[in-house]
Every structure is written in structure tokens, then in C-alpha cells.
PDB file of C-alpha atoms (C1' of nucleotides) in Angstrom:
ATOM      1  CA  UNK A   1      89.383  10.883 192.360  1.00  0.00           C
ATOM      2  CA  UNK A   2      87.263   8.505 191.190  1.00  0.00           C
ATOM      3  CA  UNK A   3      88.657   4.915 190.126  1.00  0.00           C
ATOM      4  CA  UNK A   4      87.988   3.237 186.524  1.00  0.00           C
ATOM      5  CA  UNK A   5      84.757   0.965 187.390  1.00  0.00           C
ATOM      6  CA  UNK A   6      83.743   4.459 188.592  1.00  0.00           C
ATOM      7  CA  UNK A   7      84.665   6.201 185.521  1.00  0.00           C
ATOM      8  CA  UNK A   8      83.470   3.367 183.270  1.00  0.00           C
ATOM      9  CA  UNK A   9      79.923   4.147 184.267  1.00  0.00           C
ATOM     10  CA  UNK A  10      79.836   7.275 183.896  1.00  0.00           C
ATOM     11  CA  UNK A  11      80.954   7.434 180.653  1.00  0.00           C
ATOM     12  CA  UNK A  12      77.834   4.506 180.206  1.00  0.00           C
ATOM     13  CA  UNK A  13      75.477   6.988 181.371  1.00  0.00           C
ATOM     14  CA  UNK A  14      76.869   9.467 179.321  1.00  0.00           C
ATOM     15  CA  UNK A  15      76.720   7.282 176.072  1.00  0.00           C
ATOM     16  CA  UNK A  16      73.239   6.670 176.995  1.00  0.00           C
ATOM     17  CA  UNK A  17      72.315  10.477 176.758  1.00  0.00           C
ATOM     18  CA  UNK A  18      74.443  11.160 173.445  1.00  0.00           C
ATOM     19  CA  UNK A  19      74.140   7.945 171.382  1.00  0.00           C
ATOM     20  CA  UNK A  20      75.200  10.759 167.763  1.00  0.00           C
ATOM     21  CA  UNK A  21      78.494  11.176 169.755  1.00  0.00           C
ATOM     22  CA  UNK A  22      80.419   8.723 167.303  1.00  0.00           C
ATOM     23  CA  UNK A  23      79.416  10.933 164.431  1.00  0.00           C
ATOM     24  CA  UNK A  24      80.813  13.870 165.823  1.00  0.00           C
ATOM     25  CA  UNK A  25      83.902  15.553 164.137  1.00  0.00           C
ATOM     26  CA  UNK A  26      83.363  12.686 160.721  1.00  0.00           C
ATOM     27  CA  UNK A  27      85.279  14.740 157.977  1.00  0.00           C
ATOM     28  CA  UNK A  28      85.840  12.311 154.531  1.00  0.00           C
ATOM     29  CA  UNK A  29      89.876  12.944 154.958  1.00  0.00           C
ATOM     30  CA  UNK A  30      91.949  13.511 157.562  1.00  0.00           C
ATOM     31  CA  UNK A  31      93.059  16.762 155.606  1.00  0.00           C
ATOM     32  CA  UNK A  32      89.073  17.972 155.932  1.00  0.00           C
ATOM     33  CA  UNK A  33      89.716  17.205 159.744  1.00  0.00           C
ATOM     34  CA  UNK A  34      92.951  18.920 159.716  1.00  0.00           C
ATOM     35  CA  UNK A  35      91.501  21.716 158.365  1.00  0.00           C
ATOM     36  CA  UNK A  36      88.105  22.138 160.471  1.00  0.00           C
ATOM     37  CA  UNK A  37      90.181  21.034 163.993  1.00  0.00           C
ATOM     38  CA  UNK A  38      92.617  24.261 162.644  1.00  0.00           C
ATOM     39  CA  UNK A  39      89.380  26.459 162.495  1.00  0.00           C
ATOM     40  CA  UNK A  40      87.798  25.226 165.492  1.00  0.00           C
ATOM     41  CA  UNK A  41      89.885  27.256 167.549  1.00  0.00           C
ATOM     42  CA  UNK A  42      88.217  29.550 169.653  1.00  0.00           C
ATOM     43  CA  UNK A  43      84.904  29.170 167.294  1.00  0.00           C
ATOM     44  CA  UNK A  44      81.922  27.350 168.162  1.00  0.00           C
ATOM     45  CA  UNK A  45      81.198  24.124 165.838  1.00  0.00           C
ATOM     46  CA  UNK A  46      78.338  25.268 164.666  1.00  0.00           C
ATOM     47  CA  UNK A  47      80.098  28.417 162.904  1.00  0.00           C
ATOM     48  CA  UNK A  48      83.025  25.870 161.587  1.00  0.00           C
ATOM     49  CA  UNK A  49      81.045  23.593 160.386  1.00  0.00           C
ATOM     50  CA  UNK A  50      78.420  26.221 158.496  1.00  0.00           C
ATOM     51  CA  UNK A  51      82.243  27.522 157.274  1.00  0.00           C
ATOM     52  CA  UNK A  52      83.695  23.793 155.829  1.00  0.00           C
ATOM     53  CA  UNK A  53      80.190  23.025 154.235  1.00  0.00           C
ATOM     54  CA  UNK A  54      80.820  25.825 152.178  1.00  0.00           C
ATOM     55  CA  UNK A  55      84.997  25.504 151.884  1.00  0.00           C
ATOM     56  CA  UNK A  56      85.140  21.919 150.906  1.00  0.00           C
ATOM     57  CA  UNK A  57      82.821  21.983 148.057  1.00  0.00           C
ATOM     58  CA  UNK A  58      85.971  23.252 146.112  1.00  0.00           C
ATOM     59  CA  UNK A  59      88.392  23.340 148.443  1.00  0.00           C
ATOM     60  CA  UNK A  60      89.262  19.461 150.117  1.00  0.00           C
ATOM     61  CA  UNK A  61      92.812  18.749 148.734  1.00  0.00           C
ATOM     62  CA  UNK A  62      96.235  20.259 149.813  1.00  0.00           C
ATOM     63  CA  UNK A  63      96.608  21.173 146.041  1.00  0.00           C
ATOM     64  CA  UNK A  64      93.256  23.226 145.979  1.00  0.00           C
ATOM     65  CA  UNK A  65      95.126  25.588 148.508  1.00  0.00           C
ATOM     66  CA  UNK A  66      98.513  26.011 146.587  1.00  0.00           C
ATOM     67  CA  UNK A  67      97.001  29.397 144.169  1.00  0.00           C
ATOM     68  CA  UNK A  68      94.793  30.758 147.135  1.00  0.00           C
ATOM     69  CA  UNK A  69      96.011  33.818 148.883  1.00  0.00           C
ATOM     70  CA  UNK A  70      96.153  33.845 152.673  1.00  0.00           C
ATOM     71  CA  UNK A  71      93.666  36.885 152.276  1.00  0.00           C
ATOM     72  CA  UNK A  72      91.753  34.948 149.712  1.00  0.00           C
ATOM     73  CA  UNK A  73      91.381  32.255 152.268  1.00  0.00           C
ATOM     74  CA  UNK A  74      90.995  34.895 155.033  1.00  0.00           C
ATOM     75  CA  UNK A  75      87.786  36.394 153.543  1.00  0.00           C
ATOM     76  CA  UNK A  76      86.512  32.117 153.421  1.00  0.00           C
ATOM     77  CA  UNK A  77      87.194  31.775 157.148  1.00  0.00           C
ATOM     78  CA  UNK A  78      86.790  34.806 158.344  1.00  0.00           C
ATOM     79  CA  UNK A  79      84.162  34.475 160.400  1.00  0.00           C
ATOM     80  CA  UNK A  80      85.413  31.610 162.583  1.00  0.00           C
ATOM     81  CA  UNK A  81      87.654  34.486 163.903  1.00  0.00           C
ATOM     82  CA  UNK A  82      91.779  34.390 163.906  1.00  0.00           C
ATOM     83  CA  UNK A  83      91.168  34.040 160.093  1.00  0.00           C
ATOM     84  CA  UNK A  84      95.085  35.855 159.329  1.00  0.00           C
ATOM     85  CA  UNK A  85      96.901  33.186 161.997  1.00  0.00           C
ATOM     86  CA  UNK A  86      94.471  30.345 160.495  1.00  0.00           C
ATOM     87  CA  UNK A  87      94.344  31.036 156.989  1.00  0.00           C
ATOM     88  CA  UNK A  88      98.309  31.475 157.035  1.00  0.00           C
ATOM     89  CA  UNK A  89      99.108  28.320 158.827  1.00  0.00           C
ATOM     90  CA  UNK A  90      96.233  26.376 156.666  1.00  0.00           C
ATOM     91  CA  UNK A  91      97.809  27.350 153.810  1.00  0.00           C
ATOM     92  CA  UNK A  92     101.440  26.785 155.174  1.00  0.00           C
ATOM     93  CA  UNK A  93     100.458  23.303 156.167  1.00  0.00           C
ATOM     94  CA  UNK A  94      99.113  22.506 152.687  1.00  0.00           C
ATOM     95  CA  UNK A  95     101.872  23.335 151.361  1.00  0.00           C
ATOM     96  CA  UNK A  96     104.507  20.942 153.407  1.00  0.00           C
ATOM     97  CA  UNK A  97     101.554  18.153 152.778  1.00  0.00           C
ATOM     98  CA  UNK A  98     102.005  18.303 149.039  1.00  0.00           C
ATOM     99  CA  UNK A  99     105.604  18.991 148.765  1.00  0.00           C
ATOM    100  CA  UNK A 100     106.865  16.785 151.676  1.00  0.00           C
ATOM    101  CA  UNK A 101     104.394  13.974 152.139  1.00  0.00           C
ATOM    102  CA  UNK A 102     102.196  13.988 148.550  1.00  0.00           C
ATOM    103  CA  UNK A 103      98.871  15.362 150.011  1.00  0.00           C
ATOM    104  CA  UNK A 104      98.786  12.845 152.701  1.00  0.00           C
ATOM    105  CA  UNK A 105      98.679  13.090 156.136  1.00  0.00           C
ATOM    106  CA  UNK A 106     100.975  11.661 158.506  1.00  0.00           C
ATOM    107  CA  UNK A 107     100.110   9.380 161.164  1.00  0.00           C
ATOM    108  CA  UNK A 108     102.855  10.212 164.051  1.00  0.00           C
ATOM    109  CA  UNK A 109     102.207  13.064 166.619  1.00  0.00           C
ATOM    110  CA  UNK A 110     105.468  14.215 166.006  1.00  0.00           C
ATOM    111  CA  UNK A 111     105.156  14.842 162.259  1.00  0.00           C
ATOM    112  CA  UNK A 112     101.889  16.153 162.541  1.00  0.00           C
ATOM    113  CA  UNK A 113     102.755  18.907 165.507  1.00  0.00           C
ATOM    114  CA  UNK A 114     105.379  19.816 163.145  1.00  0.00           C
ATOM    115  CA  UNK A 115     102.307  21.216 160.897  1.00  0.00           C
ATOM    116  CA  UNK A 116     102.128  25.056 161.532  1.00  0.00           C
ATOM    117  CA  UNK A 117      98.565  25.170 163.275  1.00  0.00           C
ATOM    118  CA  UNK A 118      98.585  21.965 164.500  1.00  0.00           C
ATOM    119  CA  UNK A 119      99.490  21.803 168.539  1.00  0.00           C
ATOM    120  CA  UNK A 120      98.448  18.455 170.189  1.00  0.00           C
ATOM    121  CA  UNK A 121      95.101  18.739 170.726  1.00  0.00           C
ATOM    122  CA  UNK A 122      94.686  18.847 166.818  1.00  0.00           C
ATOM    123  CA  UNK A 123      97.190  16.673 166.135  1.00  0.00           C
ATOM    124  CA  UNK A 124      95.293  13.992 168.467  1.00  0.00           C
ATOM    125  CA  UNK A 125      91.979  14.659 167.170  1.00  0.00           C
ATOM    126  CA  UNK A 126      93.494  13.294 163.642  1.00  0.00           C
ATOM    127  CA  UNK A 127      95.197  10.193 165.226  1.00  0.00           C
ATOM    128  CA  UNK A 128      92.095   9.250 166.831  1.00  0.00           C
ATOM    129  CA  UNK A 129      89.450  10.215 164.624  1.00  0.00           C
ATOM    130  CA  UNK A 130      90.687   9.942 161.002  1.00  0.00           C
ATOM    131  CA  UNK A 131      93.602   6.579 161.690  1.00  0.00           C
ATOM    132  CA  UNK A 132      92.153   5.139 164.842  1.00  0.00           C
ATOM    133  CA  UNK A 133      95.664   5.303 166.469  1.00  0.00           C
ATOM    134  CA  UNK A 134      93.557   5.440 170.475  1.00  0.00           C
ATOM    135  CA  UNK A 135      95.016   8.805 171.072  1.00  0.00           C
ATOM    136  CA  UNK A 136      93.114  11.412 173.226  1.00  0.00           C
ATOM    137  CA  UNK A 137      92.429  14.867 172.551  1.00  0.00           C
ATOM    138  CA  UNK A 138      92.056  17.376 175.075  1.00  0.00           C
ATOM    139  CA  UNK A 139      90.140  20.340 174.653  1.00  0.00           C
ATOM    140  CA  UNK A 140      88.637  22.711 176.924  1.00  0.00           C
ATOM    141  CA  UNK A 141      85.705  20.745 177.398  1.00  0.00           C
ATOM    142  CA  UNK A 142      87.204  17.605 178.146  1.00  0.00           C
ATOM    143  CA  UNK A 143      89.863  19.320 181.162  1.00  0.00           C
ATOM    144  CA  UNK A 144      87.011  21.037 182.379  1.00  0.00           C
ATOM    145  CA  UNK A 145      84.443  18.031 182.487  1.00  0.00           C
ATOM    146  CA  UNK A 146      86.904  15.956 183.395  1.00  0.00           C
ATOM    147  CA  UNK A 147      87.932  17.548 185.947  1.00  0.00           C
ATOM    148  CA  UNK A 148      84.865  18.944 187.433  1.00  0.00           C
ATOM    149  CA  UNK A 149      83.165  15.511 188.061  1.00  0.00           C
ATOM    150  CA  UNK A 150      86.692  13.533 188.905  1.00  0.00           C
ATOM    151  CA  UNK A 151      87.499  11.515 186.368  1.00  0.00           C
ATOM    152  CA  UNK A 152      91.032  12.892 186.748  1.00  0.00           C
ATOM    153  CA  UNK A 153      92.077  15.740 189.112  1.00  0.00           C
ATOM    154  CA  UNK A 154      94.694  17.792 187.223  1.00  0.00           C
ATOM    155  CA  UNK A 155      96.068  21.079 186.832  1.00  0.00           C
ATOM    156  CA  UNK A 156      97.016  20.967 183.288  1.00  0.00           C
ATOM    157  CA  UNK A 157      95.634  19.671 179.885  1.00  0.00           C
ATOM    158  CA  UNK A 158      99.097  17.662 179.234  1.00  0.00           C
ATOM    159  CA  UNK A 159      98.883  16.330 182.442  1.00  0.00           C
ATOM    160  CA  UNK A 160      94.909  15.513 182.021  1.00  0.00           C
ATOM    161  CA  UNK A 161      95.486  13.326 178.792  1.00  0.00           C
ATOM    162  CA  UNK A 162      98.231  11.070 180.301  1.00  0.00           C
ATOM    163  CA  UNK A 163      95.447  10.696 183.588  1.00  0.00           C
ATOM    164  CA  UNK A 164      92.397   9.599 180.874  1.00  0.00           C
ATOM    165  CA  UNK A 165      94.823   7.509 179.281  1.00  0.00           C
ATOM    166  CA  UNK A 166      95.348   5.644 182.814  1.00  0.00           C
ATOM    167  CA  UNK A 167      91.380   6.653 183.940  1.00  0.00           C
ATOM    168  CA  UNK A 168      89.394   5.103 180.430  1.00  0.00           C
ATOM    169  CA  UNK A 169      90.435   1.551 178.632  1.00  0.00           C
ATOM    170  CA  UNK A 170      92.213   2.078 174.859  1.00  0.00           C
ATOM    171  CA  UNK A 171      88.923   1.164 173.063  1.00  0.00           C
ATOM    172  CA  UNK A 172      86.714   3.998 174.148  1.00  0.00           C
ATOM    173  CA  UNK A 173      89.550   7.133 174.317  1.00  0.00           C
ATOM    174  CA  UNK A 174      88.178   8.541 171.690  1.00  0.00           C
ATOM    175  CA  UNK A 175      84.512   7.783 172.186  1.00  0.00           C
ATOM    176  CA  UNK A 176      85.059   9.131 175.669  1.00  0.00           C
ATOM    177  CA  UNK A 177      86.486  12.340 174.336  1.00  0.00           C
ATOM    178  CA  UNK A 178      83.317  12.756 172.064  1.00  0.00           C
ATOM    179  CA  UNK A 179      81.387  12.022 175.185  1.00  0.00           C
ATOM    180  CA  UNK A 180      83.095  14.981 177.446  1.00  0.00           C
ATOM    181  CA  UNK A 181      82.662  17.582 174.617  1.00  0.00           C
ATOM    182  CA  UNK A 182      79.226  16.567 173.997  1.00  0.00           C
ATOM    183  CA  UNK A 183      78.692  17.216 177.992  1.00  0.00           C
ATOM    184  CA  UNK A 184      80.756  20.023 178.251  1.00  0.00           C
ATOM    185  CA  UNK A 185      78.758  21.974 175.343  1.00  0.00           C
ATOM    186  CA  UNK A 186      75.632  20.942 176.605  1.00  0.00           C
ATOM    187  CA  UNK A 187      75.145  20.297 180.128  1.00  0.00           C
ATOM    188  CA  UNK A 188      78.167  20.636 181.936  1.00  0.00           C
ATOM    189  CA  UNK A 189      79.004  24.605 180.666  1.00  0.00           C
ATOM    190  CA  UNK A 190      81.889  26.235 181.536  1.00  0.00           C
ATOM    191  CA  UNK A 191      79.765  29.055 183.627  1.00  0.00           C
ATOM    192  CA  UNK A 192      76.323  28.553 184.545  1.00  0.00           C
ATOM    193  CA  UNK A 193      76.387  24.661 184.081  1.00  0.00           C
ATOM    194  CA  UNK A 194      73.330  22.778 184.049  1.00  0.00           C
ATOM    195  CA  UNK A 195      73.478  20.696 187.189  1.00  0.00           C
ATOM    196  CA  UNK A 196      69.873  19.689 187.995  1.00  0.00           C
ATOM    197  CA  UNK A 197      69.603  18.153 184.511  1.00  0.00           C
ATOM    198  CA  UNK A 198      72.833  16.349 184.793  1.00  0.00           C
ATOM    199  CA  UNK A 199      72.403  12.611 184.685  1.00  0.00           C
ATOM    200  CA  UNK A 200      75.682  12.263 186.230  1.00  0.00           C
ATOM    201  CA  UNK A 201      75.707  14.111 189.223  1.00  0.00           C
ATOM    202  CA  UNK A 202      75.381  12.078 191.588  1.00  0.00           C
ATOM    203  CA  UNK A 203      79.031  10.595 191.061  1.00  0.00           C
ATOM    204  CA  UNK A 204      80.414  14.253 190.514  1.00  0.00           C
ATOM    205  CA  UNK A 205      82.827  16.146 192.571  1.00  0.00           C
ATOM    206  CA  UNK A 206      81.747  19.833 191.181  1.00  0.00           C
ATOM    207  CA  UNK A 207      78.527  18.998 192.192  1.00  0.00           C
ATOM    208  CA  UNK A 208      78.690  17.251 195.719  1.00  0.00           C
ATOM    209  CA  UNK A 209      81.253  19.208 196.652  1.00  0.00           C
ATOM    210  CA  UNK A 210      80.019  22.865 196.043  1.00  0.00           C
ATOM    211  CA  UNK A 211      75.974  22.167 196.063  1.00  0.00           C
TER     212      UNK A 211
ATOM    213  C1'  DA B   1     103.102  31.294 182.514  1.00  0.00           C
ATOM    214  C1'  DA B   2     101.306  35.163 180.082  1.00  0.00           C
ATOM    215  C1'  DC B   3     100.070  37.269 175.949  1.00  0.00           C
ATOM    216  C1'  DT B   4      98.055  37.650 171.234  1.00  0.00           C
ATOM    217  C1'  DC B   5      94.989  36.564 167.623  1.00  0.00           C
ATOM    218  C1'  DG B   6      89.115  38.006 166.309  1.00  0.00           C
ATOM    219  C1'  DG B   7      84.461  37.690 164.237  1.00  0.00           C
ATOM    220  C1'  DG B   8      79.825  36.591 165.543  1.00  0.00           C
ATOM    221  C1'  DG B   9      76.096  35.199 168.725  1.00  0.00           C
ATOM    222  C1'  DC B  10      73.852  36.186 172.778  1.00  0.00           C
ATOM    223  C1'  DA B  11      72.350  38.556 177.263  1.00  0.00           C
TER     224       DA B  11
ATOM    225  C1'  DT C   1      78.280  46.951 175.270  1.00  0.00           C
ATOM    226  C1'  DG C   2      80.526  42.946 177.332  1.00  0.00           C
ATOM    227  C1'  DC C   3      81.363  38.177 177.540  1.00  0.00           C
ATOM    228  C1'  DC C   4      82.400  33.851 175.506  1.00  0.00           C
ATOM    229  C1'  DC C   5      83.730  30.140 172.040  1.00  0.00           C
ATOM    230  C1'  DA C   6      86.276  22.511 168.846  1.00  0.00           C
ATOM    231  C1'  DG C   7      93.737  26.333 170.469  1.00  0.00           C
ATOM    232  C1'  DA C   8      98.268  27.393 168.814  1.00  0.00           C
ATOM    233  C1'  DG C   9     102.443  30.155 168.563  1.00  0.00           C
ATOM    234  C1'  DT C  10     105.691  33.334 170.483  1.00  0.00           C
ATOM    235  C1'  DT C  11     108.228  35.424 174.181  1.00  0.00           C
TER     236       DT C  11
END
DNA sequence: AACTCGGGGCA
DNA sequence: TGCCCAGAGTT
């Protein structure tokens, strides 16, 4: 496993290839970023992001979802796919907000897991992106990436985001984690990565150890 | 730990 | 046609 003056440059390199990656996942609430994180699952960006352009023209408040229908809201999300699970715990979620916590989010982990389609991956993408709170998410991207050039060396996601948090310093969690997903989608695939083009091969364990 | 939800893009 | 994609909830 790599140690953190290792790690540090990587991410430097990395940084260097995606300078947008601070602009990635910039919602103008945290309930817009509650909302696309909920439809990301499973969906490419792309799709979610062609699906919230449309959504939050009219839709961007917990009190715009209180008269919709979850098959109303279905037919509007349909086709980031799991639109009945989605569009029921959307809709769920908006509710509690605007009863419980008048349309605003909350800014603990534990109140916002408590949201019905929001598990901790979500629930950190909101603490770091929308309140700055140095959480960091882990996605599929990040345990793979992470993992694959030896940032960490972990068999679970859980276990993954308590290593970065030892592995990366508190100012750059949540650059780093725009970093990894930026690698992940682009380079560093989940089959058929692009190795040769990698600028950070050279200090990766995927690719010195199986090339 | 395994299973389910799911449409759309791409080979 | 088959495979894969910004996860979460239930058992």
C-alpha cells in the first residue's frame, strides 16, 4: 500500500489531468443534490443529469413534490432506471424534509441516512459537496480506483472510506473523491481500463502487478 | 452476504 | 441479444 506523500502525488497528477473536477456534482441546493445523488444509482451521469435539467425547471423544492404521484414522478425519471424504488423514496424523503425539518436539509449523517433513498454514499456526497463537512463518498469508482492503484487495499467500501480518510489530508477528501470518479469513468474502467494512457501508472499496483 | 430493482446506450 | 451503469433496501 502506498503511503500519503505517495498518495499525495498521485492525486497531483490526477488534478493535473481533470482541472473541471471541482465542478462536478454542483447542484444550487443540497435538495437538487439529494435528488440527482438518489437518481444516480445505477445510471450513468450523463442520463441523470439530461433527467434534472429537465426536473428542476419546476420541480427544485420539497414542496414541488408534495401533489406529484410516485407514477407521475416515475414517468419524469424513468429513464434513469429503478424509477418505482426512486420516485417512491424521492417523494417519501420530500415529504419528512417539509414536515420534519421545513424543506431543509440536515447536516448530520445520521439524520440524513434516515432519508428513505439515502444510504451513505449519498448521504456523504451532501456533507461534502453541498455543507463542506470533509466527508468522503464512496462509490464504485472510487473502491475500485482506489483500490486498483493502492491508495488503500480494502475489501469493502465502509472499510475503504475510513482508509482515504487516514490515506488523503481533510482539505482535499472531497476533491480527491471527484478526482477517483473522474478516473474511474474515464481511464481507469471497471473492464477494459485504459492503462497505456494512464498518467498514473507507474505508481499503480493493478498495473505493475498484472502487466 | 445475496438478492432485487430497470431503462437506455453500446458492442 | 447481452452487458453495464453516480446505490439502497430488505431478508
Amino acid at each position: 500500500m502506498m503511503d500519503k506523500k505517495q498518495v499525495k502525488k498521485v492525486l497531483e497528477i490526477l488534478h493535473q489531468n481533470y482541472p473541471d473536477a471541482e465542478c462536478e456534482l454542483n447542484y444550487s441546493t443540497p435538495f437538487e443534490l439529494m435528488v440527482a445523488t438518489i437518481l444516480s444509482a445505477q445510471c450513468t451521469d450523463v442520463r441523470v443529469n439530461k433527467v434534472t435539467a429537465e426536473l428542476f425547471k419546476e420541480y427544485n423544492k420539497p414542496e414541488d413534490y408534495l401533489s406529484l404521484s410516485e407514477s407521475e414522478l416515475g414517468e419524469k425519471i424513468r429513464s434513469t432506471g429503478f424509477y418505482r424504488n426512486k420516485s417512491r423514496h424521492i417523494l417519501e424523503s420530500a415529504r419528512i424534509l417539509y414536515n420534519e425539518y421545513g424543506s431543509e436539509l440536515p447536516q448530520t449523517r445520521e439524520e440524513l441516512m434516515k432519508l428513505p433513498g439515502v444510504g451513505r454514499k449519498t448521504a456523504n456526497v451532501i456533507l461534502s459537496n453541498a455543507f463542506k463537512k470533509n466527508a468522503i463518498a464512496v462509490d464504485t469508482h472510487v473502491f475500485r480506483v482506489s483500490n486498483r492503484i493502492g491508495i488503500v487495499n480494502e475489501s469493502d467500501v465502509f472499510k475503504t472510506e475510513l482508509s482515504l480518510m487516514e490515506q488523503i489530508d481533510e482539505s482535499s477528501w472531497s476533491l480527491s473523491h471527484n478526482l477517483l470518479v473522474l478516473h474511474g469513468r474515464r481511464v481507469c474502467k471497471a473492464r477494459n481500463p485504459l492503462c497505456e494512457e494512464c498518467d498514473v501508472k507507474k505508481y499503480c499496483l493493478y498495473y505493475n502487478g498484472t502487466v
